[in-house]
mmCIF file of C-alpha atoms in Angstrom:
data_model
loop_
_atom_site.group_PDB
_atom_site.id
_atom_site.type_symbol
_atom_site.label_atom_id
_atom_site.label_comp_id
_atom_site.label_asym_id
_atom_site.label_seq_id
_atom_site.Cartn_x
_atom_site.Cartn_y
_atom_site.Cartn_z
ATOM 1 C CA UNK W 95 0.000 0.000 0.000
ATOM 2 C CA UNK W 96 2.613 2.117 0.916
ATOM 3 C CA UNK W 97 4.202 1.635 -2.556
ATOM 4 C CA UNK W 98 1.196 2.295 -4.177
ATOM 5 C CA UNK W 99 1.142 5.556 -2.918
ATOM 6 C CA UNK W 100 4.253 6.442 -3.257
ATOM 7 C CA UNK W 101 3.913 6.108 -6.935
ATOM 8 C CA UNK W 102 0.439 7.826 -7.012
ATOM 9 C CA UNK W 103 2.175 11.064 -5.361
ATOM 10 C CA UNK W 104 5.101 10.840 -7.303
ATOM 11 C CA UNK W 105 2.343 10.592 -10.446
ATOM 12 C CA UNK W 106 0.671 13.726 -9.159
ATOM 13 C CA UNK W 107 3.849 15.790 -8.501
ATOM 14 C CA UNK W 108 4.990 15.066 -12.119
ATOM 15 C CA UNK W 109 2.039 15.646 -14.177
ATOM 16 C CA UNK W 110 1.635 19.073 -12.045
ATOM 17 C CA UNK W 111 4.771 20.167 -12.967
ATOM 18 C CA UNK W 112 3.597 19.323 -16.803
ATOM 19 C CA UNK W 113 0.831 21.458 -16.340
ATOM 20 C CA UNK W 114 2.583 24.283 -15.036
ATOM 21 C CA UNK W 115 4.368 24.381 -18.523
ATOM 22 C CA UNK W 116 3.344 26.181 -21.701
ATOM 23 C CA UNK W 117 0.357 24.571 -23.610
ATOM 24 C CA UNK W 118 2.907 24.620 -26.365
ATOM 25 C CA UNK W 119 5.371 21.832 -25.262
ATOM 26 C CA UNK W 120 4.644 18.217 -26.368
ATOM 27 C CA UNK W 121 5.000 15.698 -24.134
ATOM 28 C CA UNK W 122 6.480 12.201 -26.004
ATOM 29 C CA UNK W 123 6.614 8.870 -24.905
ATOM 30 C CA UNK W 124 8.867 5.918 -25.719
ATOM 31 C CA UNK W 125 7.016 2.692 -25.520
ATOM 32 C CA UNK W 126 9.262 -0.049 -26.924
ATOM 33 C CA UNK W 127 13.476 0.117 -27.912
ATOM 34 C CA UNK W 128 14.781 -2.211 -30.298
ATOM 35 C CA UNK W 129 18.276 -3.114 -31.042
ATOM 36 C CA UNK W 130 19.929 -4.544 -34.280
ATOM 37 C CA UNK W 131 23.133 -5.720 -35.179
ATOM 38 C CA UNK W 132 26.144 -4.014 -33.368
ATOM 39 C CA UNK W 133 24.599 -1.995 -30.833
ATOM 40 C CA UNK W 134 25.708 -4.225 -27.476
ATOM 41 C CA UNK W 135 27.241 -0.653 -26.219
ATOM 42 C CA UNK W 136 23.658 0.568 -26.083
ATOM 43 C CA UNK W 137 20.624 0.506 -23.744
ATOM 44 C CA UNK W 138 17.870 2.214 -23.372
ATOM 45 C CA UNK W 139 18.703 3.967 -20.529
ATOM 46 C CA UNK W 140 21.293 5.676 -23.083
ATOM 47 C CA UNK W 141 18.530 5.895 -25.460
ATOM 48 C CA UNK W 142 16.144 8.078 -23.158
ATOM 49 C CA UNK W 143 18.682 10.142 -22.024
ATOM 50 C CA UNK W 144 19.469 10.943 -25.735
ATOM 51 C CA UNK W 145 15.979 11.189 -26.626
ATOM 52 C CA UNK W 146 15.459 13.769 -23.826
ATOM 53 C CA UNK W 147 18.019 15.796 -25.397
ATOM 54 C CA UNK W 148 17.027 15.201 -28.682
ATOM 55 C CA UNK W 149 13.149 16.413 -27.309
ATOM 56 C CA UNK W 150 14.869 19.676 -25.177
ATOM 57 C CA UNK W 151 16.906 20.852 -28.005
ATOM 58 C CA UNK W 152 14.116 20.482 -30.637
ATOM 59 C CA UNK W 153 12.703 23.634 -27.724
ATOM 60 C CA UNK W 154 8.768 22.388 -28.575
ATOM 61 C CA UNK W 155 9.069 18.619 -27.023
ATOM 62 C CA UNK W 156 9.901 16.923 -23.565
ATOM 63 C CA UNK W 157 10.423 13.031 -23.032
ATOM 64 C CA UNK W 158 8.144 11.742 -20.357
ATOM 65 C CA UNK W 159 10.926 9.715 -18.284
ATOM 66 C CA UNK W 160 10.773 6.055 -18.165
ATOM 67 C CA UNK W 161 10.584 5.628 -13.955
ATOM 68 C CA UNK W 162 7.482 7.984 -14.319
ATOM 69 C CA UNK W 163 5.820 5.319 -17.574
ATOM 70 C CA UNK W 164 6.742 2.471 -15.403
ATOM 71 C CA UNK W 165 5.559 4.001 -12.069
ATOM 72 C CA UNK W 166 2.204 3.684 -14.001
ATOM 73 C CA UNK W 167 2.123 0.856 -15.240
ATOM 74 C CA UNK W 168 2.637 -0.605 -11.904
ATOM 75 C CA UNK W 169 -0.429 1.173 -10.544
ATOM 76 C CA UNK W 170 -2.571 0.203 -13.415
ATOM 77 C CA UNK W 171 -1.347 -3.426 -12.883
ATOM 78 C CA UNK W 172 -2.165 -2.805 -9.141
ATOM 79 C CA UNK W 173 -5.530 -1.185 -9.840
ATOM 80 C CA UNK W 174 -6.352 -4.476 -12.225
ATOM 81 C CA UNK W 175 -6.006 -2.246 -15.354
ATOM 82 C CA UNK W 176 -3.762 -3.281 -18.443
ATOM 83 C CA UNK W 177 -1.350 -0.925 -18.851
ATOM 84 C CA UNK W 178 -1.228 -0.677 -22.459
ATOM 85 C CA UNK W 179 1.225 2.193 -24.572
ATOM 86 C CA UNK W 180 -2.546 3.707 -25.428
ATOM 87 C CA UNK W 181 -3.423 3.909 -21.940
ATOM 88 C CA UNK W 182 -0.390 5.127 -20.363
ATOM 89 C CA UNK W 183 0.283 7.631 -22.800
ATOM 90 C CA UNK W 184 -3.627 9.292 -22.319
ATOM 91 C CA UNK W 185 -2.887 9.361 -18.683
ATOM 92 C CA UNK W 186 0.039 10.951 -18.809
ATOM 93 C CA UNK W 187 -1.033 13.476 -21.514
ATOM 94 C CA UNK W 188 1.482 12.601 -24.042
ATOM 95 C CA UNK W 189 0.859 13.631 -27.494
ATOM 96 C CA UNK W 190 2.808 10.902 -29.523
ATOM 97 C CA UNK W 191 3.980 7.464 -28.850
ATOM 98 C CA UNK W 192 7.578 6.469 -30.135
ATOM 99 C CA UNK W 193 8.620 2.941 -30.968
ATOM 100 C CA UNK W 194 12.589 3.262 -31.621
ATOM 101 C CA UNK W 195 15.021 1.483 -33.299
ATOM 102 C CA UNK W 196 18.846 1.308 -33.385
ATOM 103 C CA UNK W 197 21.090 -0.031 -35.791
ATOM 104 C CA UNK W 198 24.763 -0.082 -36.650
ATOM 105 C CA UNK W 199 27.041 -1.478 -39.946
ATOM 106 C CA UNK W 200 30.520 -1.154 -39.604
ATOM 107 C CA UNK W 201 31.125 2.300 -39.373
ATOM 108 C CA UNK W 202 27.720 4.165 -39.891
ATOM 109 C CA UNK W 203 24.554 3.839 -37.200
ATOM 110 C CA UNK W 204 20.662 4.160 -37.921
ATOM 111 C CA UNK W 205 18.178 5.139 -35.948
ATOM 112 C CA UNK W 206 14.272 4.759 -36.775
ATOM 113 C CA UNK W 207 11.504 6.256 -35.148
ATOM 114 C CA UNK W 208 8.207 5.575 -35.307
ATOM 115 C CA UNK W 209 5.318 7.927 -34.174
ATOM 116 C CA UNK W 210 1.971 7.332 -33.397
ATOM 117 C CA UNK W 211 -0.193 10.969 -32.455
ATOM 118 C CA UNK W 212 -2.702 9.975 -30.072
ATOM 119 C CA UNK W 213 -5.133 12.985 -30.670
ATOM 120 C CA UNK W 214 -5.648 11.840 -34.684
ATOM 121 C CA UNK W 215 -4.420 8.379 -34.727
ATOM 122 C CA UNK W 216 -1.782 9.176 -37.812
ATOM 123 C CA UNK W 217 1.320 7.057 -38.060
ATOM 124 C CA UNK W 218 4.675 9.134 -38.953
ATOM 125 C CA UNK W 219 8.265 7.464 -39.592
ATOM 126 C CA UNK W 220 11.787 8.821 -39.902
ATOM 127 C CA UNK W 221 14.861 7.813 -39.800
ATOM 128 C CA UNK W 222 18.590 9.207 -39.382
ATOM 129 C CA UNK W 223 22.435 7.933 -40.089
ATOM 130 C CA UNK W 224 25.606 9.030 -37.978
ATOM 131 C CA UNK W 225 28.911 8.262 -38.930
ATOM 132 C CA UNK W 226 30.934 6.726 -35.901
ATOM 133 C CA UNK W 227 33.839 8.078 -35.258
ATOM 134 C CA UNK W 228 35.021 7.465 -31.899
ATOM 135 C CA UNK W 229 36.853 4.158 -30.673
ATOM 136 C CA UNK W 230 38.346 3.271 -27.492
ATOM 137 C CA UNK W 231 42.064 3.628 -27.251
ATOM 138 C CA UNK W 232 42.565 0.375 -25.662
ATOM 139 C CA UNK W 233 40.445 -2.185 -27.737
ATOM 140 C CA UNK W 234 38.998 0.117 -30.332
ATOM 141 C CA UNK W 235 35.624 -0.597 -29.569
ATOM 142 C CA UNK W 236 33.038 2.111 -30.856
ATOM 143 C CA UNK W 237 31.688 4.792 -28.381
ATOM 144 C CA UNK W 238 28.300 4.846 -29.996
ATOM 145 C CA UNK W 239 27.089 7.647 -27.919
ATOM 146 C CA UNK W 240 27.696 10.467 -29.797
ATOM 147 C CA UNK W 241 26.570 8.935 -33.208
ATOM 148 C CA UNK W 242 23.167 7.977 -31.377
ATOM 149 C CA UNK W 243 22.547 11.753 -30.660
ATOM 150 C CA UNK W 244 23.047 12.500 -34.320
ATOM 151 C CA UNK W 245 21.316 10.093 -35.584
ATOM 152 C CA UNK W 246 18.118 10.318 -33.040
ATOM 153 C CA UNK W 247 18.301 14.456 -33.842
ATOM 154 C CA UNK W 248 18.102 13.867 -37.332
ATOM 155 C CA UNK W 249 15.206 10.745 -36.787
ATOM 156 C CA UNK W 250 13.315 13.637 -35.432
ATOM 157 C CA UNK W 251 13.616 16.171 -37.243
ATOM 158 C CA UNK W 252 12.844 13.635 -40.237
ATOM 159 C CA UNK W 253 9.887 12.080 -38.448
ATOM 160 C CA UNK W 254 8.306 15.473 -37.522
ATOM 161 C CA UNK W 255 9.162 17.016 -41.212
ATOM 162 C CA UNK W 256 11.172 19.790 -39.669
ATOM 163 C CA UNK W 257 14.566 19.636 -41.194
ATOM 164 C CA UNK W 258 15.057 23.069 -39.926
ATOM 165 C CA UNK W 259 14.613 21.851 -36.553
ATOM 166 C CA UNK W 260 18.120 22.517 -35.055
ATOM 167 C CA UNK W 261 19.074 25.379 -37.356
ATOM 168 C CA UNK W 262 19.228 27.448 -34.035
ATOM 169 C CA UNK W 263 22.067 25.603 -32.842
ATOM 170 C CA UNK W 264 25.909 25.338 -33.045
ATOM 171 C CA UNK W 265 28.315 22.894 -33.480
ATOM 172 C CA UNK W 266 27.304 19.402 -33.475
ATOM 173 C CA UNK W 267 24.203 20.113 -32.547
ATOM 174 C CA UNK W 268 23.546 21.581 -35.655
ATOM 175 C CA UNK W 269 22.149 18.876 -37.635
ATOM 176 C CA UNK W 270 19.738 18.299 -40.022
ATOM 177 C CA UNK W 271 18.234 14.873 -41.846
ATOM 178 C CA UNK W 272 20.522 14.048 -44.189
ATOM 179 C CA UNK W 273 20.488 10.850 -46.995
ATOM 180 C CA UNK W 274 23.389 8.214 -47.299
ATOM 181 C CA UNK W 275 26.133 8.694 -49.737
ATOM 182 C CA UNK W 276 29.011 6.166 -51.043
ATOM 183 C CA UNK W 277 32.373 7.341 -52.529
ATOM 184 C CA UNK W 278 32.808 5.032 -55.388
ATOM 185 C CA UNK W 279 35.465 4.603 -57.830
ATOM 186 C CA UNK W 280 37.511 6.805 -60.527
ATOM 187 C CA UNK W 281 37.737 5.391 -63.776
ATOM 188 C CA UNK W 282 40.690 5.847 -65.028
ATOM 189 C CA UNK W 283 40.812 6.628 -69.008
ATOM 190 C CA UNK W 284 43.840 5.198 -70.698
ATOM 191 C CA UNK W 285 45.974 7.626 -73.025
ATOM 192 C CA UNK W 286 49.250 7.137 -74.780
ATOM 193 C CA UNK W 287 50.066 10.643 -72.614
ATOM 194 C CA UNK W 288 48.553 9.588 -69.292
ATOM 195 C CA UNK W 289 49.428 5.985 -68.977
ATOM 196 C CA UNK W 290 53.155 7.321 -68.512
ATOM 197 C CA UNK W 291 52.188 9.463 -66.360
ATOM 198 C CA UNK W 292 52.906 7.988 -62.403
ATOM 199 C CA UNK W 293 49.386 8.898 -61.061
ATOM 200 C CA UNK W 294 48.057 6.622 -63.999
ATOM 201 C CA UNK W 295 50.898 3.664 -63.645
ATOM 202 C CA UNK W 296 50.043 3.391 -60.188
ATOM 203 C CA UNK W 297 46.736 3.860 -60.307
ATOM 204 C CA UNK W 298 45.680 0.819 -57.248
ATOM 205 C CA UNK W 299 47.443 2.857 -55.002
ATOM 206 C CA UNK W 300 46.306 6.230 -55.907
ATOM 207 C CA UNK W 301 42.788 5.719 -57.037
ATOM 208 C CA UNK W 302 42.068 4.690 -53.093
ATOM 209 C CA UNK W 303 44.163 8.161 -51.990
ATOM 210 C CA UNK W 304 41.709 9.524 -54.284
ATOM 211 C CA UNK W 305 38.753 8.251 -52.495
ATOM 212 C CA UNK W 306 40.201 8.869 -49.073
ATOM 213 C CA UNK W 307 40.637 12.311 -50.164
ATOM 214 C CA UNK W 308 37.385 13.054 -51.217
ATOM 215 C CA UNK W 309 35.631 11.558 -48.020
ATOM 216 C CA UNK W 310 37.742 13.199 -45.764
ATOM 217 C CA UNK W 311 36.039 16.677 -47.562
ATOM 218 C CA UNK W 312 32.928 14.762 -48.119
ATOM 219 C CA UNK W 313 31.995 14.259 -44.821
ATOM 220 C CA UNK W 314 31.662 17.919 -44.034
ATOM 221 C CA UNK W 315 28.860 18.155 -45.705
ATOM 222 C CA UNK W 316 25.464 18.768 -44.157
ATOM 223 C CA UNK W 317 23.581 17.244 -47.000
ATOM 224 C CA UNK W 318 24.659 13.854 -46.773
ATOM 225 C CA UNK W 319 25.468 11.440 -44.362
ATOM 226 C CA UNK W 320 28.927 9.900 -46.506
ATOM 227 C CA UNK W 321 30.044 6.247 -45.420
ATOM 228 C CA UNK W 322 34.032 5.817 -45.449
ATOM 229 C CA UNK W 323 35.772 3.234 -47.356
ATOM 230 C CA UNK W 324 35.744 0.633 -44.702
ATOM 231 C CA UNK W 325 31.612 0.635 -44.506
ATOM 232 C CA UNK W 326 31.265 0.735 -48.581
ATOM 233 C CA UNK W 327 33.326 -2.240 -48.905
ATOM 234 C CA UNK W 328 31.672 -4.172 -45.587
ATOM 235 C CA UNK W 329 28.231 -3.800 -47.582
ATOM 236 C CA UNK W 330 29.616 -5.098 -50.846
ATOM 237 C CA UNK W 331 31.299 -8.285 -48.445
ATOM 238 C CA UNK W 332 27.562 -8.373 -47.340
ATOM 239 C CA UNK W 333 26.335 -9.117 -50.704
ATOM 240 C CA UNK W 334 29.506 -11.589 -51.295
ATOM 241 C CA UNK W 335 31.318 -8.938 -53.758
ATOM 242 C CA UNK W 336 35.060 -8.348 -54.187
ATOM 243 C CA UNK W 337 36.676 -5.594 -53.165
ATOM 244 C CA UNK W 338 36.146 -2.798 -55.774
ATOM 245 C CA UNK W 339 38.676 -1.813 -58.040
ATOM 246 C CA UNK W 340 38.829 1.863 -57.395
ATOM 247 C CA UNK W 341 40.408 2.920 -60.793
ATOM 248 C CA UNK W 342 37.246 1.391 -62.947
ATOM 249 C CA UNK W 343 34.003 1.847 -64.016
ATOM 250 C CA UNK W 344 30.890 1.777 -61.374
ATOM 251 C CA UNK W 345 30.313 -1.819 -61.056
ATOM 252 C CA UNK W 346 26.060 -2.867 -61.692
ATOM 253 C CA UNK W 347 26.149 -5.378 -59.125
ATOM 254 C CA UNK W 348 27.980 -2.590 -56.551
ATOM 255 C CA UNK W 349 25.233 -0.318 -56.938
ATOM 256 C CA UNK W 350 22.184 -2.795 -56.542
ATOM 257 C CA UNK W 351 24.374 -3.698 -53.797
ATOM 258 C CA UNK W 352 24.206 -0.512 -52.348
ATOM 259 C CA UNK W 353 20.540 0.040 -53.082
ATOM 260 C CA UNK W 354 19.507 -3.123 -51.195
ATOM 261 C CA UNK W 355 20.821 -1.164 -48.051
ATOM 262 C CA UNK W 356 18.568 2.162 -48.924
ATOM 263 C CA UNK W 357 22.032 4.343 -50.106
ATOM 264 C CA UNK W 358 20.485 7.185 -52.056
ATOM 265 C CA UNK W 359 23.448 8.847 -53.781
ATOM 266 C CA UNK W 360 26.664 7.566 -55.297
ATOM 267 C CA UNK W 361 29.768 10.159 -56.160
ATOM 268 C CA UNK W 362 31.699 8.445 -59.136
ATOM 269 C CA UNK W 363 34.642 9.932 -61.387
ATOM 270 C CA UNK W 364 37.028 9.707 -64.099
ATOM 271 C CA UNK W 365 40.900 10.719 -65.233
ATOM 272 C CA UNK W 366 41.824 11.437 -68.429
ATOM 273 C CA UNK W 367 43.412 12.871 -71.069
ATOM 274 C CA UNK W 368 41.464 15.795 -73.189
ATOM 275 C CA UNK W 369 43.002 18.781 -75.420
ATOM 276 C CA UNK W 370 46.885 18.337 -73.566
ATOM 277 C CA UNK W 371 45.518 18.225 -69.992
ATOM 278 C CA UNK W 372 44.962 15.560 -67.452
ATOM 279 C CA UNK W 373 41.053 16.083 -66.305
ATOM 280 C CA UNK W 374 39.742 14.772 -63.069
ATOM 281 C CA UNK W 375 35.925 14.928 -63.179
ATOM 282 C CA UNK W 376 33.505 13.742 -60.480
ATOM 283 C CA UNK W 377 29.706 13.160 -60.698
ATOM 284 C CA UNK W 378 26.993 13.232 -57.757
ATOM 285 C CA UNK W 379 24.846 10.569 -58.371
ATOM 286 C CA UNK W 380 21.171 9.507 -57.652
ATOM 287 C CA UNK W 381 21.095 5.584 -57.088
ATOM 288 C CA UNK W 382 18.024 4.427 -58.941
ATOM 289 C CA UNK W 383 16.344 1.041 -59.800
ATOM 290 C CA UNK W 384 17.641 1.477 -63.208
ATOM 291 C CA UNK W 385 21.239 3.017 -62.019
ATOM 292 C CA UNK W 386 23.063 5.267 -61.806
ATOM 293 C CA UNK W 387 21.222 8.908 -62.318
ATOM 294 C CA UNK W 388 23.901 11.658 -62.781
ATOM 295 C CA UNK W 389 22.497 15.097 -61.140
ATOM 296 C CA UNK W 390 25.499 17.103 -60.825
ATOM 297 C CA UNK W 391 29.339 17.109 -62.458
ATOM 298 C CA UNK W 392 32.485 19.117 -61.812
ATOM 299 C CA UNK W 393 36.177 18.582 -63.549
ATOM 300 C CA UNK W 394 38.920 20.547 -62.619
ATOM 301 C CA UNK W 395 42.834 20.297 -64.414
ATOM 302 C CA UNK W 396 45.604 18.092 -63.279
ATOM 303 C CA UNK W 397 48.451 20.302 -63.609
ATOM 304 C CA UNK W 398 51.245 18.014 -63.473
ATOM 305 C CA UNK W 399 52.245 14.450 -62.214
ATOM 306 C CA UNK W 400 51.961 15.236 -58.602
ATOM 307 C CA UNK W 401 50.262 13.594 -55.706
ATOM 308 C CA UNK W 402 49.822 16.934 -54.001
ATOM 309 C CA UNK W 403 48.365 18.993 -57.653
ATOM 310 C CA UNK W 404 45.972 15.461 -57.339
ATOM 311 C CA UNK W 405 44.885 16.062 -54.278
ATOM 312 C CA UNK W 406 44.107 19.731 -54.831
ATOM 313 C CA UNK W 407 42.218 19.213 -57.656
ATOM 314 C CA UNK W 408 40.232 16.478 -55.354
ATOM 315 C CA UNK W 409 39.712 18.806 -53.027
ATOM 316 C CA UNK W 410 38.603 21.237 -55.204
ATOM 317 C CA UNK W 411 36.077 19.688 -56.952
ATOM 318 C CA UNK W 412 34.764 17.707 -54.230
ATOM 319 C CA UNK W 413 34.011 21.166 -52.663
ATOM 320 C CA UNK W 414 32.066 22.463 -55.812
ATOM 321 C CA UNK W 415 30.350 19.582 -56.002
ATOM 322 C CA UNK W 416 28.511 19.279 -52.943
ATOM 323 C CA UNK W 417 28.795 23.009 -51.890
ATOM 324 C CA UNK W 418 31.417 22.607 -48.767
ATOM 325 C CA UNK W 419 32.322 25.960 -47.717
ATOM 326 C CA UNK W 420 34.664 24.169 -44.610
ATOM 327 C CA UNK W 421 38.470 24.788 -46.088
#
């Protein structure tokens, strides 16, 4: 009995500090967690705590807490009453139920999250990628936490169709929902000229410096979510593919690879020889049923047979293409 009321003033004390809020803020609540593949470093208790964030910075949303949900349900149990996500969530005046899910590959994590709005009974889903890119010194396992913010902030923002959502903020913080990308290869165009020059001759080596090069700019960008190297090549391993040849054509069976794991855009490239200059040209691509759909293209001149004029012209063009301002 005692218990019981315990939880019924602890009930009361919360839902009148609710009240005493603005009319304006939403209250959530998360009603089930699931974890994938690779996530053993989270639990939900790092889930709500991200989610709360996620809620406080979004300025219009608050995350009822889990000991208050499950303070409920207890009494409902108690009282003889199922405590189902419905009923809890009426009781406590939340808005939307969330069902969440987590999911890592290799070096990228998902998040999902599914609403449903109590008030009109509509169903809303969005989803958001993170790049991981913290490891422990000792065994290099992933600290997942900060890609789980990310990736929750931009689930929201995607769920609620606010991309603007976090514009107000600095930093990290500043996200927005963002599609997948893939860095794939740079075909390189034989010419009497060019095949002498080094660049060309060594072309395994420096075709993956070229990719390397353009994901390190890549992933500045706050359009796309881009997956490094190691994360393209564990999805085409998924599918039983070799490792790509970086210095050839975009392979068919790559890129219905990389559709099959709902990757939206492709960046592909070539270097040749046209009118007594080395060309480097890139294209951003849309990843289609059909293929490869080129929207944008930039080239820029490879001055001479130089790792670092290479690499400039990488960077350069990369930069154009997907409007990085970062230098």
């Amino acid at each position: 009995m005692f218990r019981l009321a315990t939880s019924l003033i602890f009930l009361l004390s919360y839902n009148f500090l609710l009240f005493s809020q603005q009319d304006t803020i939403e209250k959530l609540l998360i009603t089930q967690i699931e974890f994938g593949q690779g996530t053993t470093n989270i639990n939900p208790v790092k889930v709500e705590a991200a989610m709360n964030l996620v809620a406080r910075l979004g300025q219009k949303y608050q995350i009822i807490p889990f000991d208050v949900r499950d303070s409920l349900a207890l009494t409902f149990e108690k009282q003889g009453k199922e405590p189902t996500p419905i009923a809890l969530g009426k009781e406590l005046s939340a808005r939307k139920l969330l069902l969440i899910k987590v999911n890592s590959f290799a070096n990228i994590l998902r998040t999902d999250i599914i609403s449903f709005d109590l008030a009109d009974s509509s169903v809303r889903f969005g989803k958001g990628y993170a790049q991981i890119r913290y490891f422990t010194k000792d065994k290099n396992t992933p600290i997942l936490d900060p890609a789980l913010l990310t990736g929750l902030q931009r689930a929201f923002a995607d769920m609620l169709n606010e991309p603007d959502l976090y514009e107000h903020l600095e930093g990290n913080f500043k996200v927005r929902p963002a599609p997948p990308l893939v860095i794939g290869t740079i075909n390189y165009i034989e010419n009497d000229t060019l095949s002498k020059w080094e660049i060309f001759r060594k072309r395994q080596v420096t075709s993956y410096f070229a990719i390397e090069t353009i994901f390190e700019f890549a992933r500045h960008s706050s359009d796309f979510v881009v997956f490094d190297i190691p994360t393209r090549d564990s999805i085409y391993s998924y599918f039983n593919l070799y490792e790509p040849e970086n210095y050839a054509p975009p392979n068919a069976n790559e890129i219905q690879a990389l559709l099959n794991f709902e990757v939206e855009f492709y960046i592909s490239g070539e270097f040749f020889w046209d009118n007594g200059n080395a060309y480097l040209k890139l294209y951003l691509c849309k990843i289609t049923e059909k293929g490869l759909e080129i929207l944008k293209e930039n080239s820029k001149i490879v001055k001479t047979d130089n790792l670092d004029d290479f690499k400039k012209s990488l960077e350069l063009v990369t930069k154009e293409l997907l409007n990085i301002t970062k230098e």
